[in-house]
Amino acid sequence: MKSSAKEDSKISSNSPFGLSAMFEDCLGCKWTIHLLAQIRCGINRPSALIKTKKGLTTKVLNECLTRLVQFGIVEKLTYSEIPPRVEYHLTAFGQEFTEILARIEALQNKFKNGQ
C-alpha cells in the first residue's frame, strides 16, 4: 500500500502561494537544482539521494524534499513495508518545471560558449 503527500501542495488554484514564492523558497536552496536533476534521472530514494553530492546532509535533504512536496514539484510515496520505504517522484508540474530549468541551463551554456 502506498500513500501520496500530493494533497499538501502549496501550488494550487486557491492557494495564496504563487510562483514567485516557489522560486524564492525552493531555488534559493543550493541543493534544489541538484536534487531535481537526480530525481528526474530516476534516483528516488532518500538514501540514494544523500550519496549523490558530498556535503548534502540528511537534515538539509529532508528540508528540501519537504519544500518540493509542499510546492507540488515532487510527490512523496510511502510504502507500508517493513522496513518502511519512501520514494520521491516528479509530479506533472515538476516534470515541466525541470524541463524549463534544463532549457535555461542550455541557454546559459549557449551564451557562455559564445554561440
mmCIF file of N, CA and C in Angstrom, residues 39-88:
data_model
loop_
_atom_site.group_PDB
_atom_site.id
_atom_site.type_symbol
_atom_site.label_atom_id
_atom_site.label_comp_id
_atom_site.label_asym_id
_atom_site.label_seq_id
_atom_site.Cartn_x
_atom_site.Cartn_y
_atom_site.Cartn_z
ATOM 1 N N ILE A 39 16.341 13.285 -9.158
ATOM 2 C CA ILE A 39 15.015 12.659 -9.176
ATOM 3 C C ILE A 39 14.566 12.456 -10.625
ATOM 4 N N ARG A 40 14.850 13.426 -11.472
ATOM 5 C CA ARG A 40 14.491 13.314 -12.888
ATOM 6 C C ARG A 40 15.225 12.137 -13.537
ATOM 7 N N CYS A 41 16.429 11.848 -13.074
ATOM 8 C CA CYS A 41 17.211 10.725 -13.613
ATOM 9 C C CYS A 41 16.821 9.386 -12.997
ATOM 10 N N GLY A 42 15.882 9.395 -12.063
ATOM 11 C CA GLY A 42 15.402 8.138 -11.501
ATOM 12 C C GLY A 42 15.953 7.775 -10.133
ATOM 13 N N ILE A 43 16.706 8.648 -9.533
ATOM 14 C CA ILE A 43 17.187 8.404 -8.164
ATOM 15 C C ILE A 43 16.101 8.943 -7.242
ATOM 16 N N ASN A 44 15.311 8.031 -6.655
ATOM 17 C CA ASN A 44 14.091 8.414 -5.964
ATOM 18 C C ASN A 44 14.110 8.243 -4.452
ATOM 19 N N ARG A 45 15.048 7.465 -3.941
ATOM 20 C CA ARG A 45 15.027 7.185 -2.510
ATOM 21 C C ARG A 45 16.002 8.103 -1.774
ATOM 22 N N PRO A 46 15.593 8.567 -0.579
ATOM 23 C CA PRO A 46 16.459 9.482 0.177
ATOM 24 C C PRO A 46 17.863 8.938 0.422
ATOM 25 N N SER A 47 17.978 7.652 0.704
ATOM 26 C CA SER A 47 19.306 7.085 0.974
ATOM 27 C C SER A 47 20.208 7.166 -0.257
ATOM 28 N N ALA A 48 19.633 7.054 -1.443
ATOM 29 C CA ALA A 48 20.412 7.180 -2.678
ATOM 30 C C ALA A 48 20.705 8.650 -2.987
ATOM 31 N N LEU A 49 19.732 9.514 -2.729
ATOM 32 C CA LEU A 49 19.916 10.945 -2.991
ATOM 33 C C LEU A 49 21.032 11.542 -2.143
ATOM 34 N N ILE A 50 21.125 11.109 -0.907
ATOM 35 C CA ILE A 50 22.123 11.659 0.020
ATOM 36 C C ILE A 50 23.546 11.334 -0.455
ATOM 37 N N LYS A 51 23.690 10.251 -1.206
ATOM 38 C CA LYS A 51 25.013 9.823 -1.671
ATOM 39 C C LYS A 51 25.442 10.495 -2.970
ATOM 40 N N THR A 52 24.563 11.298 -3.574
ATOM 41 C CA THR A 52 24.876 11.873 -4.880
ATOM 42 C C THR A 52 25.716 13.147 -4.817
ATOM 43 N N LYS A 53 25.827 13.753 -3.667
ATOM 44 C CA LYS A 53 26.572 15.014 -3.571
ATOM 45 C C LYS A 53 27.249 15.108 -2.212
ATOM 46 N N LYS A 54 28.552 15.310 -2.223
ATOM 47 C CA LYS A 54 29.296 15.478 -0.979
ATOM 48 C C LYS A 54 28.833 16.759 -0.291
ATOM 49 N N GLY A 55 28.606 16.676 1.015
ATOM 50 C CA GLY A 55 28.195 17.831 1.801
ATOM 51 C C GLY A 55 26.701 17.912 2.040
ATOM 52 N N LEU A 56 25.928 17.127 1.310
ATOM 53 C CA LEU A 56 24.470 17.105 1.496
ATOM 54 C C LEU A 56 24.146 16.283 2.744
ATOM 55 N N THR A 57 23.531 16.922 3.731
ATOM 56 C CA THR A 57 23.208 16.230 4.975
ATOM 57 C C THR A 57 21.774 15.720 4.938
ATOM 58 N N THR A 58 21.465 14.781 5.790
ATOM 59 C CA THR A 58 20.113 14.237 5.879
ATOM 60 C C THR A 58 19.113 15.318 6.248
ATOM 61 N N LYS A 59 19.491 16.192 7.168
ATOM 62 C CA LYS A 59 18.598 17.273 7.599
ATOM 63 C C LYS A 59 18.249 18.195 6.432
ATOM 64 N N VAL A 60 19.260 18.619 5.693
ATOM 65 C CA VAL A 60 19.040 19.520 4.559
ATOM 66 C C VAL A 60 18.251 18.806 3.467
ATOM 67 N N LEU A 61 18.575 17.541 3.217
ATOM 68 C CA LEU A 61 17.831 16.759 2.224
ATOM 69 C C LEU A 61 16.352 16.721 2.579
ATOM 70 N N ASN A 62 16.049 16.403 3.818
ATOM 71 C CA ASN A 62 14.652 16.324 4.250
ATOM 72 C C ASN A 62 13.942 17.675 4.136
ATOM 73 N N GLU A 63 14.635 18.750 4.484
ATOM 74 C CA GLU A 63 14.039 20.089 4.365
ATOM 75 C C GLU A 63 13.740 20.424 2.911
ATOM 76 N N CYS A 64 14.690 20.153 2.020
ATOM 77 C CA CYS A 64 14.494 20.439 0.594
ATOM 78 C C CYS A 64 13.363 19.603 0.012
ATOM 79 N N LEU A 65 13.351 18.318 0.328
ATOM 80 C CA LEU A 65 12.305 17.440 -0.205
ATOM 81 C C LEU A 65 10.931 17.849 0.318
ATOM 82 N N THR A 66 10.857 18.218 1.582
ATOM 83 C CA THR A 66 9.587 18.670 2.158
ATOM 84 C C THR A 66 9.093 19.912 1.430
ATOM 85 N N ARG A 67 9.981 20.843 1.169
ATOM 86 C CA ARG A 67 9.625 22.067 0.455
ATOM 87 C C ARG A 67 9.142 21.746 -0.963
ATOM 88 N N LEU A 68 9.838 20.845 -1.642
ATOM 89 C CA LEU A 68 9.453 20.467 -3.004
ATOM 90 C C LEU A 68 8.091 19.782 -3.031
ATOM 91 N N VAL A 69 7.800 18.986 -2.009
ATOM 92 C CA VAL A 69 6.489 18.341 -1.904
ATOM 93 C C VAL A 69 5.416 19.395 -1.653
ATOM 94 N N GLN A 70 5.687 20.329 -0.758
ATOM 95 C CA GLN A 70 4.708 21.370 -0.432
ATOM 96 C C GLN A 70 4.342 22.211 -1.647
ATOM 97 N N PHE A 71 5.301 22.446 -2.529
ATOM 98 C CA PHE A 71 5.035 23.245 -3.712
ATOM 99 C C PHE A 71 4.512 22.416 -4.883
ATOM 100 N N GLY A 72 4.365 21.127 -4.691
ATOM 101 C CA GLY A 72 3.793 20.289 -5.746
ATOM 102 C C GLY A 72 4.756 19.962 -6.866
ATOM 103 N N ILE A 73 6.048 20.102 -6.621
ATOM 104 C CA ILE A 73 7.046 19.791 -7.641
ATOM 105 C C ILE A 73 7.362 18.300 -7.625
ATOM 106 N N VAL A 74 7.435 17.725 -6.450
ATOM 107 C CA VAL A 74 7.614 16.274 -6.316
ATOM 108 C C VAL A 74 6.507 15.733 -5.424
ATOM 109 N N GLU A 75 6.264 14.442 -5.568
ATOM 110 C CA GLU A 75 5.322 13.797 -4.661
ATOM 111 C C GLU A 75 6.060 12.713 -3.895
ATOM 112 N N LYS A 76 5.650 12.552 -2.663
ATOM 113 C CA LYS A 76 6.255 11.571 -1.761
ATOM 114 C C LYS A 76 5.362 10.346 -1.730
ATOM 115 N N LEU A 77 5.957 9.212 -2.036
ATOM 116 C CA LEU A 77 5.231 7.950 -1.962
ATOM 117 C C LEU A 77 5.794 7.139 -0.803
ATOM 118 N N THR A 78 4.928 6.776 0.115
ATOM 119 C CA THR A 78 5.322 5.987 1.270
ATOM 120 C C THR A 78 4.716 4.604 1.128
ATOM 121 N N TYR A 79 5.554 3.603 1.155
ATOM 122 C CA TYR A 79 5.104 2.224 1.033
ATOM 123 C C TYR A 79 5.052 1.608 2.423
ATOM 124 N N SER A 80 3.953 0.976 2.740
ATOM 125 C CA SER A 80 3.809 0.362 4.069
ATOM 126 C C SER A 80 4.431 -1.032 4.035
ATOM 127 N N GLU A 81 5.737 -1.031 4.122
ATOM 128 C CA GLU A 81 6.523 -2.258 4.148
ATOM 129 C C GLU A 81 7.391 -2.221 5.395
ATOM 130 N N ILE A 82 7.984 -3.352 5.675
ATOM 131 C CA ILE A 82 8.942 -3.398 6.781
ATOM 132 C C ILE A 82 10.264 -3.832 6.180
ATOM 133 N N PRO A 83 11.291 -3.010 6.226
ATOM 134 C CA PRO A 83 11.337 -1.644 6.740
ATOM 135 C C PRO A 83 10.581 -0.692 5.806
ATOM 136 N N PRO A 84 10.135 0.450 6.331
ATOM 137 C CA PRO A 84 9.386 1.408 5.517
ATOM 138 C C PRO A 84 10.229 1.910 4.334
ATOM 139 N N ARG A 85 9.553 2.160 3.246
ATOM 140 C CA ARG A 85 10.235 2.652 2.041
ATOM 141 C C ARG A 85 9.544 3.925 1.574
ATOM 142 N N VAL A 86 10.354 4.932 1.255
ATOM 143 C CA VAL A 86 9.847 6.210 0.770
ATOM 144 C C VAL A 86 10.538 6.513 -0.554
ATOM 145 N N GLU A 87 9.765 7.000 -1.508
ATOM 146 C CA GLU A 87 10.313 7.423 -2.792
ATOM 147 C C GLU A 87 9.734 8.781 -3.157
ATOM 148 N N TYR A 88 10.499 9.532 -3.920
ATOM 149 C CA TYR A 88 10.061 10.834 -4.408
ATOM 150 C C TYR A 88 10.062 10.798 -5.931
#
